[in-house]
Amino acid sequence: MPDVLLITGAGGMIGTELVNYLGQGGRLVVALVTHDPSRYPQFENVKYVKCDIFNSDEICRVMEKYKPTGLIHLAWRSTGQFESNENFEFVSASVNLVKLFIRFGGRRLVFAGTYAEYASSEDKLVEAESEIRPLTVYAKCKNWTSQILAC
């Protein structure tokens, strides 16, 4: 079976652009979306799958069927509700997602963070150098998820 790349949040702002770019290549891309898959641009090597990352059974079925070796995890609801407790649900869903990814043979993971994890500054944001100081529930949850997944 060829390498499969799984993308969560494929219907979001960043995910849509990434899938459009990767759709030009030859690798199979499984793009997880929350809406009807037929509404997205169709590419020969992209398979859109409607899937709820909060539903462990659905995620397990996707992992078992496609056995992705790569995962780009973009899914997170950024609705401007930066103090919403819903952000904690994304932490646990992300951990479950990655556990299943590894269980089914996953090897490479990219997780998208947020500028909000860093201290406010007029200076240019440099990931390896800028001070991490998340202030909102959203930023703290993104940062915690990053720390957990790095273990």
Coordinates of C-alpha atoms in Angstrom, one line a residue:
M1 CA 0.0 0.0 0.0
P2 CA 1.4 3.4 -1.0
D3 CA 2.0 6.1 1.6
V4 CA -1.2 7.9 2.6
L5 CA -1.3 11.4 4.0
L6 CA -4.3 12.2 6.3
I7 CA -5.3 15.8 6.8
T8 CA -7.7 16.9 9.5
G9 CA -9.4 20.3 9.1
A10 CA -9.2 19.9 5.4
G11 CA -12.2 22.1 4.8
G12 CA -10.8 25.0 6.9
M13 CA -8.9 28.1 5.8
I14 CA -5.4 26.5 5.9
G15 CA -6.6 22.9 5.1
T16 CA -8.4 23.9 1.9
E17 CA -5.2 25.6 0.5
L18 CA -3.1 22.6 1.6
V19 CA -5.4 20.1 -0.1
N20 CA -5.5 22.2 -3.2
Y21 CA -1.7 22.2 -3.3
L22 CA -1.3 18.5 -2.5
G23 CA -4.1 17.6 -5.0
Q24 CA -1.6 18.5 -7.7
G25 CA 0.8 15.7 -6.6
G26 CA 0.6 11.9 -6.9
R27 CA 0.4 10.8 -3.2
L28 CA -3.0 9.7 -1.9
V29 CA -4.4 12.4 0.4
V30 CA -7.3 11.5 2.7
A31 CA -8.9 14.9 3.6
L32 CA -11.2 14.8 6.7
V33 CA -14.0 17.3 6.5
T34 CA -17.2 18.1 8.5
H35 CA -19.4 18.9 5.5
D36 CA -20.6 17.0 2.5
P37 CA -17.4 15.9 0.6
S38 CA -18.9 16.7 -2.8
R39 CA -18.7 20.4 -2.1
Y40 CA -14.9 20.4 -2.2
P41 CA -12.7 20.6 -5.3
Q42 CA -12.1 17.1 -6.7
F43 CA -8.6 15.8 -7.4
E44 CA -7.7 12.3 -8.6
N45 CA -5.5 11.6 -5.6
V46 CA -7.6 13.2 -2.9
K47 CA -10.3 11.3 -1.1
Y48 CA -12.6 13.6 1.0
V49 CA -14.1 11.8 4.0
K50 CA -16.8 13.3 6.3
C51 CA -15.5 12.5 9.8
D52 CA -16.0 14.0 13.2
I53 CA -12.6 14.0 15.0
F54 CA -14.6 13.9 18.3
N55 CA -16.0 10.5 17.4
S56 CA -13.4 7.9 18.2
D57 CA -15.2 5.1 16.3
E58 CA -15.2 7.2 13.1
I59 CA -11.6 8.1 13.5
C60 CA -10.7 4.5 14.1
R61 CA -12.6 3.4 11.0
V62 CA -10.7 5.9 8.9
M63 CA -7.3 4.9 10.3
E64 CA -8.1 1.2 9.8
K65 CA -9.3 1.7 6.2
Y66 CA -6.5 4.0 5.0
K67 CA -3.6 3.3 7.4
P68 CA -2.0 6.7 6.9
T69 CA 1.7 7.0 7.4
G70 CA 1.6 10.8 7.6
L71 CA -0.8 13.1 9.5
I72 CA -1.2 16.9 9.2
H73 CA -3.5 17.8 12.1
L74 CA -5.1 21.2 11.4
A75 CA -8.6 20.7 12.9
W76 CA -9.5 23.1 15.6
R77 CA -12.5 25.4 15.9
S78 CA -11.1 28.9 16.0
T79 CA -14.4 30.8 16.3
G80 CA -13.1 33.8 18.3
Q81 CA -14.3 32.1 21.5
F82 CA -10.9 32.1 22.9
E83 CA -12.1 31.4 26.5
S84 CA -14.5 28.6 25.6
N85 CA -14.1 25.4 27.4
E86 CA -14.7 23.6 24.1
N87 CA -11.0 24.0 23.5
F88 CA -10.3 21.3 26.1
E89 CA -12.3 18.9 24.0
F90 CA -9.9 19.5 21.1
V91 CA -7.0 18.5 23.3
S92 CA -8.5 15.1 24.1
A93 CA -9.7 14.6 20.6
S94 CA -6.2 15.4 19.3
V95 CA -4.5 13.0 21.7
N96 CA -7.0 10.2 20.7
L97 CA -6.4 10.9 17.0
V98 CA -2.6 10.6 17.4
K99 CA -2.9 7.4 19.5
L100 CA -5.0 5.8 16.8
F101 CA -2.7 7.1 14.1
I102 CA 0.3 5.5 15.8
R103 CA -1.7 2.3 16.4
F104 CA -2.4 1.9 12.7
G105 CA 1.2 2.5 11.6
G106 CA 1.5 6.2 11.4
R107 CA 5.0 7.6 11.3
R108 CA 5.1 11.3 10.7
L109 CA 3.0 14.0 12.3
V110 CA 2.6 17.7 11.8
F111 CA 0.4 19.7 14.3
A112 CA -0.5 23.3 13.6
G113 CA -0.1 25.6 16.5
T114 CA -1.1 29.3 16.7
Y115 CA 0.5 32.7 17.0
A116 CA -1.6 33.1 20.2
E117 CA 0.8 30.7 22.1
Y118 CA 3.5 33.4 22.0
A119 CA 4.0 36.5 24.1
S120 CA 2.7 39.7 22.5
S121 CA 5.5 41.5 20.9
E122 CA 6.3 44.0 18.1
D123 CA 9.2 41.8 17.1
K124 CA 9.0 39.2 14.3
L125 CA 7.7 35.9 15.6
V126 CA 10.5 33.3 15.4
E127 CA 9.3 29.9 16.6
A128 CA 12.5 28.6 18.1
E129 CA 13.3 31.9 19.8
S130 CA 10.1 33.8 20.7
E131 CA 8.8 33.5 24.3
I132 CA 5.9 31.1 24.7
R133 CA 3.2 32.8 26.9
P134 CA -0.3 31.6 26.1
L135 CA -2.9 33.8 27.8
T136 CA -6.3 32.4 26.6
V137 CA -7.9 29.0 27.0
Y138 CA -7.5 28.5 23.3
A139 CA -3.8 29.4 23.3
K140 CA -3.1 27.3 26.4
C141 CA -4.9 24.3 24.9
K142 CA -3.0 24.5 21.6
N143 CA 0.2 24.8 23.5
W144 CA -0.6 21.8 25.8
T145 CA -1.6 19.7 22.8
S146 CA 1.7 20.5 21.2
Q147 CA 3.6 19.6 24.3
I148 CA 1.6 16.3 24.7
L149 CA 2.1 15.3 21.1
A150 CA 5.9 16.0 21.3
C151 CA 6.3 13.3 23.9

